[in-house]
């Protein structure tokens, strides 16, 4: 069975036989599905949670909005 991997930057599935693997000197392994993910993380040193088109950014935004809704409902309940 072929092992599926996720991109270390954007979080999308990488089809078998494609993508790029990057190994750091400390043994950390990163998998990238596209060259733009590699360039953003390794060359430009961007953080996935602050890059709008990544899954991690979408997850963080959803969590932030959920927290804001909960605070707004709690404020309404106090009144």
Coordinates of C-alpha atoms in Angstrom, one line a residue:
X1 CA 0.0 0.0 0.0
X2 CA 1.3 3.4 -0.9
X3 CA 1.7 5.8 2.0
X4 CA 0.0 9.2 1.5
X5 CA 1.7 12.3 2.9
X6 CA 0.6 15.8 3.7
X7 CA 2.4 19.0 2.6
X8 CA 4.3 20.4 5.6
X9 CA 3.3 23.9 4.6
X10 CA -0.2 24.0 3.1
X11 CA -1.6 20.8 4.4
X12 CA -2.8 19.3 1.2
X13 CA -2.4 15.6 0.3
X14 CA 0.6 14.8 -1.9
X15 CA -0.1 12.2 -4.7
X16 CA 2.4 9.3 -4.6
X17 CA 5.4 9.8 -6.8
X18 CA 5.2 13.6 -6.7
X19 CA 6.3 16.4 -4.5
X20 CA 9.6 17.2 -2.8
X21 CA 11.2 16.0 0.4
X22 CA 13.5 18.3 2.4
X23 CA 15.6 17.0 5.2
X24 CA 17.3 19.4 7.7
X25 CA 20.6 18.7 9.4
X26 CA 18.8 17.9 12.6
X27 CA 16.8 15.1 10.9
X28 CA 13.6 17.0 10.5
X29 CA 11.8 15.9 7.3
X30 CA 9.5 18.3 5.4
X31 CA 7.3 17.2 2.5
X32 CA 6.1 19.8 -0.1
X33 CA 3.5 19.3 -2.8
X34 CA 4.4 22.4 -4.8
X35 CA 7.4 24.5 -5.4
X36 CA 5.6 27.5 -4.0
X37 CA 5.2 25.7 -0.6
X38 CA 9.0 25.0 -0.6
X39 CA 9.9 28.5 -1.5
X40 CA 7.6 30.0 1.1
X41 CA 8.8 27.9 3.9
X42 CA 12.5 27.3 3.2
X43 CA 13.6 30.3 1.1
X44 CA 11.3 33.0 2.3
X45 CA 10.9 31.6 5.9
X46 CA 7.2 32.2 6.1
X47 CA 5.0 30.7 8.8
X48 CA 2.1 28.6 7.5
X49 CA -0.4 30.0 9.9
X50 CA 0.1 33.6 8.7
X51 CA 0.0 32.7 5.0
X52 CA -3.7 33.1 3.9
X53 CA -3.9 30.2 1.4
X54 CA -2.8 27.4 3.7
X55 CA -5.0 25.1 5.7
X56 CA -3.3 26.1 8.9
X57 CA -4.3 29.7 8.4
X58 CA -7.9 28.6 7.6
X59 CA -8.0 26.5 10.8
X60 CA -6.7 29.3 12.9
X61 CA -9.2 31.8 11.5
X62 CA -12.1 29.4 12.2
X63 CA -10.9 29.0 15.8
X64 CA -10.6 32.7 16.2
X65 CA -14.0 33.4 14.8
X66 CA -15.5 30.6 17.0
X67 CA -13.9 32.2 20.1
X68 CA -15.2 35.6 19.2
X69 CA -18.8 34.2 18.8
X70 CA -18.5 32.5 22.1
X71 CA -17.4 35.7 23.8
X72 CA -20.2 37.7 22.2
X73 CA -22.8 35.1 23.3
X74 CA -21.4 35.2 26.8
X75 CA -21.7 39.0 26.9
X76 CA -25.3 38.8 25.7
X77 CA -26.1 36.3 28.4
X78 CA -24.7 38.6 31.1
X79 CA -27.0 41.4 30.1

